[in-house]
PDB file of C-alpha atoms in Angstrom:
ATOM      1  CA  UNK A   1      92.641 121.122  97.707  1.00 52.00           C
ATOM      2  CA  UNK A   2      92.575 120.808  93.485  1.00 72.00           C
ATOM      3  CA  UNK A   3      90.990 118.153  91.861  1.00 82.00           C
ATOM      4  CA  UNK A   4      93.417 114.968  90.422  1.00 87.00           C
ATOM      5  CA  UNK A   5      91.995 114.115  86.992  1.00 90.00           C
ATOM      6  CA  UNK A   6      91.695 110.549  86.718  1.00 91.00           C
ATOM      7  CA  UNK A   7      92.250 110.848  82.654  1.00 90.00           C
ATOM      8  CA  UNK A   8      89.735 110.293  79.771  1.00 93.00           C
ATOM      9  CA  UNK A   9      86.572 109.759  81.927  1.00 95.00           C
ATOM     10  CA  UNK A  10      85.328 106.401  82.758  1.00 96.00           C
ATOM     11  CA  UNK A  11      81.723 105.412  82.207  1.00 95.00           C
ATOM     12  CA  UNK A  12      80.074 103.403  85.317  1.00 94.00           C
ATOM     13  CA  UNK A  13      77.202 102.816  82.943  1.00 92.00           C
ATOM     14  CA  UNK A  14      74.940 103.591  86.299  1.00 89.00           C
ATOM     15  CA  UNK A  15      71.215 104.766  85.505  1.00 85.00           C
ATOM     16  CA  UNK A  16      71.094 107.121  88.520  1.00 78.00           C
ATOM     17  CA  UNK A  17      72.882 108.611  90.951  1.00 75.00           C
ATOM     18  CA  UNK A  18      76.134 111.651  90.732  1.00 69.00           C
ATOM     19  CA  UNK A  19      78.368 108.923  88.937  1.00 82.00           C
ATOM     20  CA  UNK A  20      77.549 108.168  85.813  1.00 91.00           C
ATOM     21  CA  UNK A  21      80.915 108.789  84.546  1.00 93.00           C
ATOM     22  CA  UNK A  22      84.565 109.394  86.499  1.00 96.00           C
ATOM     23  CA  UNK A  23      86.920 112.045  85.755  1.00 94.00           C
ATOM     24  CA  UNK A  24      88.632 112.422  88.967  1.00 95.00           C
ATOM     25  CA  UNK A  25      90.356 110.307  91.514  1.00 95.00           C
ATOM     26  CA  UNK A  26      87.830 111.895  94.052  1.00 95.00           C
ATOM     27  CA  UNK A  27      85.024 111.058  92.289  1.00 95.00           C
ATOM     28  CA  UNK A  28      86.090 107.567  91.887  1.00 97.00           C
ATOM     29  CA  UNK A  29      87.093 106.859  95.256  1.00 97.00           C
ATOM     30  CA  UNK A  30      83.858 108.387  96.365  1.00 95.00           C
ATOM     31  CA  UNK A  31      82.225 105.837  94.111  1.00 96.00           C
ATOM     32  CA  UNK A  32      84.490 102.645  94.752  1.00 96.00           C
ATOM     33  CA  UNK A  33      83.697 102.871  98.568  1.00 95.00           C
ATOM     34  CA  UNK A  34      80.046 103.131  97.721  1.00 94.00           C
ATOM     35  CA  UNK A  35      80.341 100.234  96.256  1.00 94.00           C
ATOM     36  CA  UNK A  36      82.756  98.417  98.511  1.00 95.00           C
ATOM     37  CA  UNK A  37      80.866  99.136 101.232  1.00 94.00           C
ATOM     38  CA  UNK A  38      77.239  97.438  99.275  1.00 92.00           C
ATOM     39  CA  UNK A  39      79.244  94.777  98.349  1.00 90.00           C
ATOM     40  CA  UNK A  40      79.807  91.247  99.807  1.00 85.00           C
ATOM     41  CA  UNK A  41      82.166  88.261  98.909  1.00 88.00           C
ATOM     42  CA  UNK A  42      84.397  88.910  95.971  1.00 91.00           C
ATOM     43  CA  UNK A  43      82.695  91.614  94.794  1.00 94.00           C
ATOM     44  CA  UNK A  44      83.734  93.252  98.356  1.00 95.00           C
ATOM     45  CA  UNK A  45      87.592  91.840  97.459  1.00 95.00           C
ATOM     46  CA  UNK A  46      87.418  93.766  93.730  1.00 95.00           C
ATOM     47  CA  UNK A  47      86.041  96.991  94.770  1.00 97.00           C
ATOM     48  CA  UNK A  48      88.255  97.080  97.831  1.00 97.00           C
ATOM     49  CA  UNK A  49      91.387  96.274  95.419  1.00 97.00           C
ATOM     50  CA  UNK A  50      90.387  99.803  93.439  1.00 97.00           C
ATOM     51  CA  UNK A  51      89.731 101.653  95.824  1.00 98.00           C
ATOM     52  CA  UNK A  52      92.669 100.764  97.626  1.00 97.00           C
ATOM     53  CA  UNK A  53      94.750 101.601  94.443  1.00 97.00           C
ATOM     54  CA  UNK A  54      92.945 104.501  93.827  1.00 97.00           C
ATOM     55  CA  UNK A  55      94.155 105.715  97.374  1.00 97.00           C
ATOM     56  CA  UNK A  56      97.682 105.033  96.214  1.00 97.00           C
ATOM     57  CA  UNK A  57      97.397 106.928  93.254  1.00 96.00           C
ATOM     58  CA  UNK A  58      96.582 109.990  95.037  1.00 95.00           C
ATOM     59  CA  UNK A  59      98.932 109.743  97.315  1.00 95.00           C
ATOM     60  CA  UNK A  60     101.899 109.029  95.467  1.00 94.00           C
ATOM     61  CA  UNK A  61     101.124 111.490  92.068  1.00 91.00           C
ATOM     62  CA  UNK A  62     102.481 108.470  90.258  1.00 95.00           C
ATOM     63  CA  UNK A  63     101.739 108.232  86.555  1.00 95.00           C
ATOM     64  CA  UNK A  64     102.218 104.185  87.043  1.00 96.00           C
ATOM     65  CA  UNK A  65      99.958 104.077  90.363  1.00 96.00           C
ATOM     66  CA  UNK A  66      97.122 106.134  88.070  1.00 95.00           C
ATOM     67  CA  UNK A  67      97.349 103.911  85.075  1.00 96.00           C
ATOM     68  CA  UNK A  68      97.267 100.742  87.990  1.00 96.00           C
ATOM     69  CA  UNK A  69      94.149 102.396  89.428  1.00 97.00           C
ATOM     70  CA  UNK A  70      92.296 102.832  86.276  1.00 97.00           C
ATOM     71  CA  UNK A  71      92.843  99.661  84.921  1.00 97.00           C
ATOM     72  CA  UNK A  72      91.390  98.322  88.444  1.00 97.00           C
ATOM     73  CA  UNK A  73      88.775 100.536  88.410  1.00 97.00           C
ATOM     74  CA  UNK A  74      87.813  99.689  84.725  1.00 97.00           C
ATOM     75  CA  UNK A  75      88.191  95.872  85.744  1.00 97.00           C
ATOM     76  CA  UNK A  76      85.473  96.546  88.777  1.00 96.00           C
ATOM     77  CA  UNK A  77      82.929  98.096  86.927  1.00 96.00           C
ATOM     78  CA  UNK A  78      83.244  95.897  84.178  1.00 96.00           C
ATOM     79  CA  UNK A  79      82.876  92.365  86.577  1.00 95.00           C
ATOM     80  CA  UNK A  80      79.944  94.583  88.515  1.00 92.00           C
ATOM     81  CA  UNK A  81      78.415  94.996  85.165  1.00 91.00           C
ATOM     82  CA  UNK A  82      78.523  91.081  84.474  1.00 91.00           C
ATOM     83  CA  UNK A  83      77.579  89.978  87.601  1.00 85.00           C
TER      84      UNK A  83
END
């Protein structure tokens, strides 16, 4: 089983830990349901909704499902970031 780049990596802007930055889907949905699963409320809702697209996207191989899953992903760790 290859790894599915994810793109241009995305930063998590975590201070420890293996994922300091994404470059695969694997790595990212390794990271979204470590962070679903710590999660409560709507934080729980926003992880869940990128990892869950994430999941699509490497199912399907679809270009549109990747660019969806990023731009979830990107949301999550953004709103994590604020929160």
């Amino acid at each position: 089983m290859g790894v599915t780049t994810i793109g241009t990596t995305i930063p998590t802007f975590e201070t420890g830990g293996l994922h300091k930055q994404l470059d695969s889907i694997e790595a990212a949905l390794d990271y979204t349901l470590i962070k679903r699963e710590n999660c409560d409320g709507p934080l729980y809702e926003l992880w869940d909704a990128a990892y869950s697209a994430l999941a699509d996207a490497a199912r399907s191989h679809d270009p549109a499902d990747l660019t969806d899953a990023r731009t979830r992903l990107i949301e999550a760790i953004g709103v994590a970031r604020r929160a």
